[in-house]
Amino acid sequence: MKLLKPWWAADGGLLHLTLLLSLAGLRVDLDLYLLPPPPAPLRDELLWLGGPTRPAHALSPFPALGEWGRTGPQHPKGWASDPGAPLEGQLLREVRALGVPFIPRTRVDAWLVHSVAAGDADGARGLFGAASSAGEVGANVDSSSQAAPGSGGDPREALSSPLAATEEEEEAEAAAEPTAQVQDAGGRAGQDTEVVVNQQNETVDRNSQHEERVSTQKKSLQQSNEDDDKIADKPDWEAEKTTESRNERHLNWTDTSFSLEDFFQLLSSQAEYSLEEISFEDIPPLPGNISDGMNSSAYDCNVNLSQAISHDVNLHEAMLVCSNNTFRRNPVARTSQVPEPFLQLSSHTNPEQALPGSDLTGFLPLVDNQMRNVTSQDLLYDLDANILDEINLMSLATSFDPLDISQLFEEPDSDSGLSLNSSHNSTYITTKSNSSHSTYDEGAIGYSSDLESQDLEGAVGGCYPESIKLCHVDHRNDSGFHENLEFQHILHNHTYHLQPSVPEPSSESFSWCGKSPKKSRHLEDTDRNLSRDERRAKALHIPFSVDEIVRMPVDSFNSMLSRHYLTDLQVSLIRDIRRRGKNKVAAQNCRKRKLDIIVNLEDDVSNLQAKKETLKRERAQCNKAIDIMKKKLHDLYHDVFSMLRDDQGRPVNPNQYTLQCSHDGAILIVPKELMSGHKKEAQKGKRKSERH
DNA sequence: GCACAATGTCATAAG
DNA sequence: CTCTTATGACATTGT
């Protein structure tokens, strides 16, 4: 599992990178340039895990930016462990035969590049031999973390990683003699491998140039491999991306009509970019063995690197410069690293190494300057928003062990600046649909108060590194809970770019904040996406999302609070957030229930009204029938009396007599006076019986 | 600026 | 006792 991190870190799918780092808890120091990928030579070096002498010009077959994130663990076909991956072929079967459980396709491809170019299939054994002999994936981490950490943290060191890591990797080389073959293969790859580049014409915009510059190598061989292998299996969206990438450039490592000189001339064609801030005198020259394996063009790569890194390009390169300035480590110190794999990784995530304050101060103006020069195209030049979302979701969906993260961050020195990454990621995602300026002051996104506006200004105006230092988030999660959460954009959106002097935001401060005239429009836009509690959580650097806090079971919640070092204010805020969040849900349910009750009552009322109308109609019909019966009875009554005669033969007056029907059916003519008296007696008797 | 609805928040009671 | 839920009352926000 840990094997993958350096690879992911190096692939250049920056958002994907970050998430993987967050999830896996490894290689956190790479966070610092998780925006756009480093220049191709640097990244190429990052990806070189086969040995210290890999020539920087050796082309690596990386997919286009964005493709990589889609061809990662979410797409097992791209992995060596996938038996159906057409990429594998005999070489990967050999690798699998070595017992390597997981081989990122990048690694495989990178190896394929060199071994194939050199016609050396044994390079695979040399490359993976040490890992496989170690019997666990962690061995791969070791080998990768030797090259990737230095290169991941410091592009300069990335350049010099062959030199710096020589001592460390001598062991690996000793353990795996064929590595030298791979190195030679890599050197020959630079010489022998010729790539066809349909270079874009002058109308290519700056974004494309950036992407070209930073991902040309990446997209070269692996793309040509993967495109053919994966297009058939890819989802539509991935196939589209691949098509787009192909439209941009056509690199085919099997083709033989492109020279590396052309390639690096392409890289250096960005004449507008210079690296004034960076003194490459600090960069150690590539070791002689590299030069031995390189032709003149290869060395040009090293020279052109200064042109490839721009000071006026985008935030990514600002961060890259940051990495340059801050991640340089003493090779001697590196050699003294604990050989245990995890500790090695942890040492790379040491915040003191990653973000030393002294270096940050030097980094600050540069970043500020670069951030101010950011354009929307720069920021978005190679990131498709949808891709980011997908990568984000997919990465979140990938299996990982949160305990690993916890273990990593429980390391005393493993302050990682993860939140920086997260902030980049999440902010990038959150603001991807916004205007260009919504990104470069990302540190303050979500703050709407004056206080927050000040934070924004601070973040933009040069306090960013400070924020970075504050951004450390001990992002451990209770296992078993993550899977059940619906991760929205706020998840891992731990963008805490507040200055340390920021007072605790009170409810009041957030109450009137929305009316602050200082608030920029984009802040308003972004604030709409954040609730007050989310902003509060950001302000207090709460390392959990509001959603997590609210939805987490009480046991997990309590254990989370106990297992994290949180201030009283943070704990109080977290509990308030949880209480408010639950009450909010309860209020919603209550209102919904109330509405349901109202609706049901209304329905009942309407039903009852309808029933009432029906009864009214029935009553009217009954009354009508009764009237008819009465009339008939009245007529019959008069008919009968008209035929009756008394003893003298006179007609009987119906007003004085009435007809009574006896029990035996006989009809009697009874005077009404008697009937009235009987009725009264009958009524009295009836009342008495009712009383009894 | 006002009205209104929707929503959030708080206090409180009950389970 | 703690936590959750329900709900009235009030505040805030959006239209």
XYZ file of C-alpha atoms (C1' of nucleotides) in Angstrom:
722
model
C 0.000 0.000 0.000
C 2.699 2.421 0.870
C 4.370 1.554 -2.314
C 2.133 3.727 -4.369
C 2.605 7.053 -2.737
C 5.792 8.241 -4.273
C 4.504 7.317 -7.621
C 1.376 9.085 -7.195
C 3.217 11.989 -5.899
C 5.326 12.091 -8.942
C 2.781 11.541 -11.578
C 1.805 15.108 -11.857
C -1.871 14.566 -11.474
C -1.650 17.034 -8.715
C -4.997 16.805 -7.174
C -4.881 13.137 -7.398
C -1.561 13.275 -5.834
C -2.743 15.181 -2.911
C -5.606 12.986 -2.175
C -3.562 9.946 -2.329
C -1.140 11.450 -0.004
C -3.861 12.354 2.316
C -5.406 9.021 2.142
C -2.323 7.034 2.378
C -0.563 9.348 4.690
C 2.634 9.149 2.818
C 4.893 11.514 1.057
C 3.218 14.483 2.513
C 6.093 16.721 1.734
C 5.172 16.487 -1.887
C 2.182 18.531 -1.124
C 4.036 21.657 -1.766
C 3.645 21.497 -5.440
C 0.454 19.830 -5.762
C -0.883 22.450 -8.011
C 0.397 22.149 -11.498
C 3.021 19.537 -11.965
C 6.658 20.412 -11.948
C 8.458 20.958 -15.153
C 8.859 17.917 -17.168
C 12.521 17.364 -16.462
C 11.937 17.566 -12.774
C 8.950 15.422 -12.749
C 10.631 13.041 -14.968
C 13.276 12.806 -12.417
C 10.762 12.316 -9.726
C 9.455 9.387 -11.491
C 12.705 7.767 -11.902
C 12.973 5.170 -9.265
C 15.235 2.831 -10.977
C 18.447 4.332 -9.840
C 20.392 7.447 -9.159
C 21.838 7.856 -12.555
C 18.796 8.200 -14.557
C 19.296 10.890 -17.130
C 16.898 13.711 -16.786
C 16.102 13.626 -20.413
C 14.926 10.101 -20.382
C 11.394 10.233 -21.459
C 8.870 8.746 -19.241
C 5.556 7.561 -20.530
C 3.237 9.481 -18.403
C -0.274 10.064 -19.423
C -1.564 13.486 -19.862
C -2.446 15.428 -16.844
C -5.764 14.246 -15.670
C -5.453 11.032 -17.468
C -3.147 9.800 -14.884
C -5.583 10.269 -12.139
C -8.021 8.263 -14.108
C -5.652 5.539 -14.871
C -4.726 5.019 -11.300
C -6.089 2.553 -8.848
C -9.561 3.236 -10.025
C -8.645 1.542 -13.220
C -6.957 -1.617 -12.331
C -6.381 -2.425 -15.901
C -3.540 -0.070 -15.867
C -1.828 -1.888 -13.086
C 0.582 -4.584 -13.293
C -1.506 -6.586 -10.918
C -4.242 -6.590 -13.427
C -3.896 -9.690 -15.500
C -5.917 -8.189 -18.245
C -3.793 -5.180 -18.784
C -2.552 -5.384 -22.314
C 0.296 -3.167 -21.325
C 1.968 -5.842 -19.408
C 3.241 -8.289 -21.842
C 6.080 -10.553 -21.098
C 7.979 -8.042 -19.042
C 5.257 -7.482 -16.552
C 4.562 -11.104 -16.329
C 8.111 -11.468 -15.309
C 7.682 -8.736 -12.792
C 4.630 -10.369 -11.392
C 6.501 -13.589 -11.234
C 8.844 -11.816 -8.889
C 6.031 -11.498 -6.415
C 5.553 -7.776 -6.573
C 1.951 -7.352 -5.540
C 1.414 -3.885 -6.843
C 3.264 -2.073 -9.471
C 1.969 1.266 -10.509
C 1.672 1.501 -14.162
C 3.901 4.456 -14.144
C 6.630 2.434 -12.747
C 6.013 -0.327 -15.111
C 5.868 2.013 -17.980
C 8.904 3.860 -16.884
C 10.690 0.637 -16.665
C 9.328 -0.440 -19.952
C 10.635 2.681 -21.496
C 14.121 2.010 -20.492
C 14.207 -1.661 -20.749
C 12.473 -1.706 -24.034
C 14.529 1.077 -25.389
C 17.578 -0.747 -24.309
C 16.190 -4.047 -25.321
C 16.837 -5.167 -21.809
C 14.041 -7.133 -20.345
C 16.151 -7.953 -17.344
C 15.892 -4.377 -16.306
C 12.656 -5.233 -14.702
C 14.286 -7.663 -12.422
C 16.886 -5.146 -11.627
C 14.354 -2.497 -10.907
C 12.038 -4.569 -8.860
C 14.457 -7.089 -7.639
C 15.160 -5.373 -4.374
C 11.550 -4.880 -3.654
C 10.575 -8.350 -4.462
C 13.421 -9.755 -2.495
C 12.291 -7.755 0.450
C 9.104 -9.678 0.256
C 6.791 -6.807 0.799
C 5.541 -3.767 -0.863
C 7.254 -1.589 1.599
C 10.480 -2.415 -0.040
C 9.229 -0.684 -3.059
C 8.505 2.270 -0.940
C 12.048 2.289 0.121
C 13.357 2.303 -3.325
C 10.884 4.840 -4.466
C 11.241 7.020 -1.463
C 14.867 7.368 -2.144
C 14.336 9.004 -5.404
C 10.947 10.495 -4.997
C 11.286 12.245 -1.658
C 14.176 14.320 -2.643
C 12.796 14.985 -5.981
C 9.359 15.375 -4.632
C 10.333 17.957 -2.139
C 12.953 19.782 -3.990
C 13.103 19.960 -7.689
C 16.683 20.938 -7.443
C 17.277 18.001 -5.347
C 15.311 16.132 -7.852
C 17.859 17.128 -10.349
C 20.592 16.229 -8.033
C 18.848 13.256 -6.625
C 21.044 10.932 -8.553
C 23.923 12.410 -6.708
C 22.289 12.839 -3.373
C 20.719 9.496 -3.289
C 23.680 7.675 -4.539
C 24.747 6.485 -1.155
C 21.331 5.303 -0.280
C 20.727 3.598 -3.465
C 24.013 1.911 -3.499
C 22.452 -0.560 -1.186
C 19.625 -1.124 -3.558
C 22.074 -1.396 -6.335
C 24.097 -3.841 -4.388
C 20.984 -5.816 -3.696
C 19.876 -5.551 -7.243
C 22.755 -5.527 -9.567
C 20.631 -5.255 -12.680
C 19.676 -1.775 -11.663
C 22.744 -0.633 -13.422
C 21.339 -2.214 -16.467
C 18.250 -0.191 -16.041
C 20.309 2.875 -15.646
C 22.140 2.092 -18.740
C 18.874 1.361 -20.329
C 17.643 4.682 -19.185
C 20.633 6.377 -20.612
C 20.173 4.606 -23.808
C 16.570 5.416 -23.700
C 17.513 9.016 -23.863
C 19.693 8.298 -26.796
C 17.895 5.611 -28.594
C 14.347 6.375 -27.900
C 13.135 8.791 -30.426
C 9.840 10.426 -30.098
C 7.586 11.943 -32.590
C 6.316 15.234 -31.407
C 3.781 17.002 -33.430
C 4.702 20.183 -31.859
C 2.015 22.687 -31.626
C 2.205 25.708 -33.716
C 2.659 29.228 -32.553
C -0.985 29.660 -31.889
C -0.803 27.381 -28.979
C -1.857 29.361 -26.041
C -0.005 29.733 -22.875
C -1.922 27.077 -21.147
C -1.080 24.608 -23.716
C 2.473 25.692 -23.496
C 2.523 25.084 -19.847
C 0.960 21.796 -20.207
C 3.285 21.022 -22.974
C 6.222 21.973 -20.944
C 5.283 20.125 -17.847
C 3.737 17.082 -19.294
C 5.374 16.421 -22.558
C 7.684 13.870 -21.170
C 4.996 12.448 -19.057
C 2.750 11.989 -21.999
C 5.283 10.560 -24.249
C 5.813 6.892 -23.992
C 3.223 5.878 -21.522
C 0.608 7.685 -23.424
C 1.436 5.937 -26.546
C 1.334 2.719 -24.662
C -1.708 3.366 -22.660
C -3.731 5.030 -25.284
C -3.775 2.005 -27.427
C -4.254 -0.259 -24.503
C -6.873 1.641 -22.686
C -9.001 3.448 -25.131
C -11.032 0.398 -25.769
C -11.565 -0.115 -22.089
C -11.790 3.446 -21.026
C -14.995 5.110 -20.164
C -16.108 7.726 -22.542
C -14.800 10.556 -20.484
C -11.420 9.012 -20.334
C -11.381 8.232 -23.959
C -12.202 11.808 -24.636
C -9.360 12.972 -22.557
C -7.071 10.665 -24.307
C -8.234 11.949 -27.605
C -7.654 15.457 -26.527
C -4.235 14.608 -25.371
C -3.519 13.040 -28.638
C -4.651 16.080 -30.413
C -2.276 18.121 -28.436
C 0.724 16.047 -29.067
C 1.617 12.761 -30.471
C 4.476 11.219 -28.726
C 5.325 7.751 -29.608
C 8.305 6.186 -28.141
C 8.248 3.571 -30.749
C 8.537 6.130 -33.427
C 11.920 7.234 -34.495
C 11.555 10.608 -36.044
C 12.012 12.855 -33.072
C 15.194 13.764 -31.390
C 15.640 14.756 -27.834
C 17.204 17.962 -28.901
C 13.981 18.874 -30.550
C 12.178 17.849 -27.501
C 14.089 20.027 -25.150
C 14.069 22.820 -27.592
C 10.388 22.557 -27.312
C 10.705 22.792 -23.602
C 12.947 25.758 -23.790
C 10.805 27.496 -26.322
C 8.999 29.309 -23.575
C 11.247 32.277 -23.959
C 9.121 34.430 -21.778
C 9.900 32.344 -18.810
C 13.001 32.797 -16.893
C 14.142 31.807 -13.542
C 15.496 34.913 -12.095
C 14.625 34.039 -8.581
C 16.230 30.729 -8.666
C 19.897 30.427 -8.720
C 20.753 27.198 -10.243
C 24.187 27.511 -9.015
C 22.845 25.775 -6.008
C 21.892 22.867 -8.082
C 24.600 20.357 -8.027
C 25.689 19.310 -11.446
C 24.584 16.021 -12.596
C 27.007 13.355 -11.829
C 29.407 12.290 -14.415
C 27.886 8.956 -14.906
C 24.774 10.676 -15.984
C 26.593 12.752 -18.420
C 28.204 9.651 -19.634
C 24.880 8.238 -20.384
C 23.608 11.324 -22.014
C 24.269 13.043 -25.181
C 24.621 16.750 -25.470
C 20.928 17.235 -25.670
C 20.541 15.569 -22.412
C 22.704 18.125 -20.825
C 20.743 20.791 -22.515
C 17.867 19.579 -20.551
C 19.595 20.513 -17.419
C 20.246 23.945 -18.778
C 16.832 24.441 -20.127
C 15.362 23.544 -16.880
C 15.914 27.043 -15.720
C 13.780 28.135 -18.552
C 11.301 25.514 -17.896
C 10.752 26.873 -14.447
C 9.121 30.176 -14.558
C 8.795 32.832 -11.978
C 5.932 34.399 -13.730
C 3.904 31.511 -14.613
C 1.508 30.229 -12.106
C 1.051 29.160 -8.608
C 2.305 25.777 -9.347
C 5.665 27.040 -10.247
C 5.607 29.305 -7.316
C 5.147 26.288 -5.210
C 7.774 24.589 -7.170
C 10.153 27.322 -6.298
C 9.086 26.941 -2.763
C 10.043 23.391 -2.964
C 13.309 24.420 -4.363
C 14.026 26.693 -1.544
C 12.702 24.694 1.236
C 13.148 21.123 0.470
C 16.765 21.005 -0.121
C 18.236 18.711 2.344
C 21.656 17.825 3.212
C 22.555 14.661 1.446
C 24.503 13.610 4.456
C 21.485 14.040 6.578
C 19.526 12.022 4.174
C 21.920 9.208 4.355
C 21.430 9.152 8.076
C 17.805 8.473 7.727
C 16.415 5.586 9.555
C 16.344 2.748 7.148
C 12.973 1.585 8.302
C 10.628 2.325 5.453
C 7.990 4.121 7.338
C 10.391 6.256 9.201
C 11.985 7.168 5.996
C 8.751 8.314 4.696
C 7.983 10.112 7.837
C 11.239 11.873 7.735
C 10.321 13.197 4.374
C 7.189 14.545 5.793
C 8.934 16.356 8.508
C 7.576 19.834 8.551
C 10.853 21.239 9.648
C 12.314 19.851 6.533
C 9.392 20.609 4.427
C 8.764 24.113 5.543
C 11.517 25.596 7.519
C 10.652 28.998 8.618
C 13.796 30.564 7.413
C 13.189 29.306 3.996
C 9.634 30.347 4.094
C 10.553 33.908 4.605
C 12.652 33.792 1.557
C 9.975 32.046 -0.265
C 7.319 34.451 0.681
C 7.900 37.322 -1.692
C 8.406 35.063 -4.557
C 5.224 33.258 -3.957
C 3.441 36.447 -3.465
C 4.760 37.855 -6.635
C 3.938 34.789 -8.531
C 0.564 34.494 -7.037
C -0.210 37.980 -8.070
C 0.824 37.206 -11.558
C -1.407 34.286 -11.766
C -3.910 34.245 -14.510
C -6.882 32.100 -14.872
C -5.316 30.289 -17.706
C -2.250 29.660 -15.701
C -4.218 28.300 -12.899
C -6.421 26.198 -15.005
C -4.096 25.507 -17.765
C -3.964 21.840 -17.423
C -6.665 21.007 -15.018
C -10.045 20.204 -16.158
C -12.499 20.911 -13.434
C -14.390 17.790 -14.079
C -11.258 15.843 -13.939
C -10.473 17.301 -10.618
C -13.803 16.394 -9.284
C -13.578 12.960 -10.606
C -10.118 12.515 -9.340
C -11.181 13.774 -6.023
C -14.063 11.425 -5.777
C -12.220 8.537 -7.164
C -9.346 9.052 -4.898
C -11.626 9.262 -1.986
C -13.203 6.104 -3.111
C -9.957 4.278 -3.268
C -9.263 1.890 -0.569
C -6.869 2.977 2.054
C -6.253 2.407 5.617
C -6.991 5.418 7.752
C -4.930 3.854 10.437
C -1.935 4.311 8.271
C -2.698 7.946 8.153
C -3.081 8.050 11.837
C 0.151 6.258 12.346
C 1.864 8.548 10.010
C 0.611 11.675 11.630
C 1.199 10.331 15.027
C 4.819 10.425 14.194
C 6.190 13.213 16.272
C 7.847 14.961 13.389
C 5.419 14.138 10.743
C 3.917 17.490 10.445
C 3.138 17.438 6.873
C 1.562 20.522 5.577
C -1.106 18.263 4.367
C -3.596 20.952 4.727
C -1.710 22.939 2.252
C -2.278 20.273 -0.186
C -5.767 19.897 0.832
C -6.312 23.506 0.578
C -4.940 23.588 -2.862
C -6.982 20.724 -3.871
C -10.144 21.618 -2.260
C -9.875 25.205 -3.087
C -9.130 24.418 -6.576
C -12.130 22.270 -6.730
C -14.308 24.629 -4.904
C -13.369 27.585 -6.959
C -12.829 25.920 -10.203
C -15.940 27.357 -11.605
C -15.217 30.794 -10.422
C -13.306 33.498 -12.052
C -9.617 33.390 -12.292
C -8.816 35.476 -9.331
C -10.754 33.213 -7.135
C -7.910 30.842 -6.960
C -4.777 32.581 -6.163
C -5.899 33.890 -2.883
C -7.275 30.595 -2.041
C -5.974 30.774 1.411
C -8.769 32.970 2.474
C -11.534 31.385 0.607
C -14.515 30.917 2.699
C -13.903 33.773 5.054
C -16.344 36.488 4.860
C -15.664 38.622 7.828
C -13.411 41.531 7.979
C -11.194 39.357 9.874
C -11.376 36.943 7.083
C -10.791 39.603 4.577
C -7.707 40.501 6.390
C -6.747 36.948 6.234
C -7.286 37.029 2.623
C -5.118 39.977 2.236
C -2.559 38.352 4.359
C -2.655 35.245 2.347
C -2.280 37.101 -0.824
C 0.102 39.613 0.438
C 2.730 37.249 1.551
C 1.601 35.482 4.638
C 0.936 32.403 2.721
C 3.880 30.468 4.022
C 2.855 31.305 7.503
C -0.447 29.911 6.682
C 1.219 26.908 5.357
C 2.890 26.361 8.627
C -0.379 26.681 10.351
C -2.018 24.450 7.953
C -0.874 21.303 9.494
C -3.846 19.200 10.123
C -3.721 16.038 11.991
C -6.141 14.488 9.702
C -6.862 11.206 11.210
C -10.167 9.665 10.818
C -11.889 6.967 12.602
C -11.752 3.878 10.600
C -14.956 2.600 9.315
C -16.565 5.922 9.269
C -15.123 7.382 6.153
C -16.712 4.941 3.885
C -20.121 5.916 5.051
C -19.680 9.574 4.652
C -20.807 11.499 1.733
C -17.812 13.516 0.938
C -18.722 16.785 -0.453
C -16.396 19.521 -1.350
C -15.926 20.386 2.243
C -14.373 17.131 2.958
C -10.671 17.565 3.334
C -11.230 21.131 2.574
C -8.932 22.104 5.320
C -7.875 25.415 4.016
C -6.761 27.129 7.126
C -4.864 30.125 6.074
C -5.272 32.250 9.079
C -2.570 34.045 10.786
C -1.716 32.928 14.262
C -2.863 36.201 15.686
C -6.304 35.660 14.391
C -8.703 35.845 17.278
C -11.214 33.194 17.715
C -14.074 34.043 15.505
C -17.185 34.415 17.480
C -20.651 34.008 16.299
C -20.993 37.723 16.237
C -17.957 38.152 14.094
C -19.521 35.912 11.575
C -22.838 37.499 11.899
C -21.895 40.824 10.579
C -19.142 39.620 8.373
C -21.371 39.214 5.406
C -21.930 42.908 5.244
C -18.294 43.794 5.126
C -17.581 46.070 2.228
C -14.080 44.712 2.045
C -15.249 41.366 1.006
C -14.393 40.709 -2.539
C -16.852 39.386 -4.933
C -15.227 36.087 -5.340
C -15.204 35.678 -1.640
C -18.872 36.247 -1.633
C -19.201 33.615 -4.233
C -17.136 31.171 -2.349
C -18.690 32.006 0.953
C -21.953 30.935 -0.378
C -20.594 27.487 -0.465
C -19.546 27.531 3.146
C -21.704 27.615 6.165
C -20.788 29.632 9.156
C -19.645 26.591 10.985
C -17.468 25.640 8.106
C -15.880 29.026 8.189
C -15.489 28.805 11.888
C -13.936 25.406 11.551
C -11.546 26.801 9.052
C -10.735 29.687 11.244
C -9.887 27.434 14.131
C -8.153 24.907 11.933
C -10.523 22.167 12.814
C -9.057 19.163 11.081
C -12.404 17.649 10.281
C -15.117 18.535 7.983
C -18.359 19.754 9.395
C -20.035 16.856 7.776
C -17.774 14.466 9.543
C -18.295 16.148 12.855
C -22.021 16.075 12.556
C -22.511 12.644 11.113
C -19.945 10.818 13.072
C -21.320 8.407 15.629
C -20.869 9.518 19.166
C -18.303 6.864 19.905
C -16.228 7.745 16.914
C -16.686 11.353 17.699
C -15.420 11.015 21.217
C -12.535 8.846 20.201
C -11.678 11.318 17.525
C -11.592 14.115 20.001
C -9.496 12.124 22.367
C -7.038 10.985 19.782
C -6.354 14.401 18.393
C -4.560 17.159 20.010
C -7.138 19.881 20.028
C -7.344 23.019 21.968
C -10.260 23.740 24.197
C -11.522 26.198 21.700
C -11.344 23.647 18.974
C -13.093 21.043 21.047
C -15.723 23.506 22.037
C -16.243 24.559 18.477
C -16.381 21.001 17.313
C -19.015 20.166 19.872
C -20.953 23.255 18.975
C -20.731 22.355 15.351
C -21.959 18.906 16.125
C -24.772 20.188 18.276
C -25.807 22.788 15.788
C -25.489 20.415 12.932
C -27.641 17.828 14.564
C -30.116 20.397 15.660
C -30.197 21.769 12.193
C -31.070 18.385 10.857
C -33.582 17.961 13.614
C -35.138 21.285 12.805
C -35.332 20.337 9.183
C -36.948 17.077 10.093
C -39.248 18.811 12.472
C -40.356 21.279 9.879
C -40.743 18.617 7.338
C -42.759 16.635 9.771
C -44.805 19.649 10.621
C -45.441 20.316 7.002
C -46.419 16.718 6.549
C -48.792 16.994 9.433
C -50.243 20.157 7.991
C -50.613 18.566 4.620
C -52.246 15.536 6.161
C -54.579 17.712 8.145
C -55.468 19.645 5.060
C -56.168 16.431 3.319
C -58.308 15.329 6.200
C -60.185 18.577 6.098
C -60.857 18.276 2.427
C -61.929 14.700 2.829
C -64.228 15.580 5.650
C -65.670 18.440 3.692
C -66.361 16.147 0.809
C -67.943 13.659 3.139
C -70.047 16.413 4.629
C -71.292 17.423 1.247
C -72.177 13.873 0.476
C -74.092 13.562 3.705
C -75.866 16.782 2.975
C -76.971 15.476 -0.343
C -78.119 12.251 1.206
C -79.996 14.180 3.839
C -81.690 16.290 1.238
C -82.706 13.218 -0.649
C -84.058 11.650 2.495
C -85.984 14.754 3.397
C -87.392 14.869 -0.042
C -88.490 11.268 0.215
C -89.951 11.922 3.613
C -91.928 14.815 2.283
C -93.274 12.679 -0.478
C -94.233 9.998 2.006
C -95.880 12.574 4.241
C -97.845 13.939 1.384
C -98.951 10.504 0.350
C -99.888 9.666 3.912
C -101.810 12.895 4.213
C -103.708 12.186 1.053
C -104.437 8.661 2.141
C -105.560 9.924 5.490
C -108.070 12.262 3.991
C -109.259 9.622 1.588
C -109.906 7.279 4.442
C -111.755 9.873 6.494
C -113.775 10.921 3.509
C -115.169 7.436 3.379
C -115.789 7.072 7.099
C -119.211 7.725 8.725
C -120.211 7.974 12.309
C -123.245 6.334 13.949
C -125.643 8.912 12.530
C -124.115 8.545 9.064
C -122.322 11.816 9.200
C -118.731 12.182 7.878
C -116.044 11.935 10.454
C -114.116 15.120 11.053
C -110.390 14.368 10.620
C -109.596 17.257 12.926
C -111.385 15.547 15.822
C -110.475 11.930 15.177
C -107.443 10.083 14.218
C -106.722 6.629 12.882
C -104.782 4.185 15.033
C -103.483 0.840 14.046
C -103.729 -1.778 16.780
C -101.288 -4.650 17.332
C -103.655 -7.128 15.790
C -103.906 -5.084 12.613
C -107.300 -3.613 13.306
C -107.861 0.042 12.392
C -109.492 2.117 15.087
C -111.007 5.592 14.924
C -109.916 7.354 18.060
C -110.738 10.867 19.166
C -107.677 13.109 19.246
C -108.363 14.119 22.792
C -107.894 10.589 23.933
C -104.819 10.209 21.793
C -103.322 13.308 23.298
C -103.957 11.928 26.785
C -102.478 8.562 25.838
C -99.526 10.227 24.276
C -98.820 12.146 27.426
C -99.084 9.025 29.508
C -96.967 7.137 27.056
C -94.360 9.832 27.110
C -94.353 9.815 30.880
C -94.014 6.063 30.956
C -91.274 6.253 28.422
C -89.389 8.799 30.442
C -89.738 6.666 33.538
C -88.412 3.664 31.733
C -85.497 5.707 30.413
C -84.752 6.873 33.931
C -84.688 3.319 35.118
C -36.625 49.097 2.220
C -40.255 45.931 3.202
C -42.650 41.450 3.190
C -42.355 36.833 3.180
C -40.596 32.245 3.096
C -36.880 29.352 4.074
C -33.425 28.235 7.030
C -30.439 28.419 11.086
C -29.976 28.697 15.982
C -31.068 28.465 20.775
C -33.484 26.861 24.781
C -35.974 23.420 26.607
C -38.377 19.144 27.342
C -38.819 14.383 26.677
C -37.232 9.851 25.551
C -25.932 11.694 33.454
C -25.261 12.074 28.586
C -26.952 12.085 24.145
C -30.444 12.532 20.766
C -34.639 14.202 19.139
C -38.467 17.294 18.944
C -40.284 21.763 18.992
C -41.372 26.632 19.947
C -39.386 30.990 19.506
C -36.354 34.031 17.519
C -32.681 35.396 14.176
C -30.765 35.299 9.754
C -30.809 34.950 4.918
C -32.505 34.919 0.329
C -35.967 36.393 -2.945
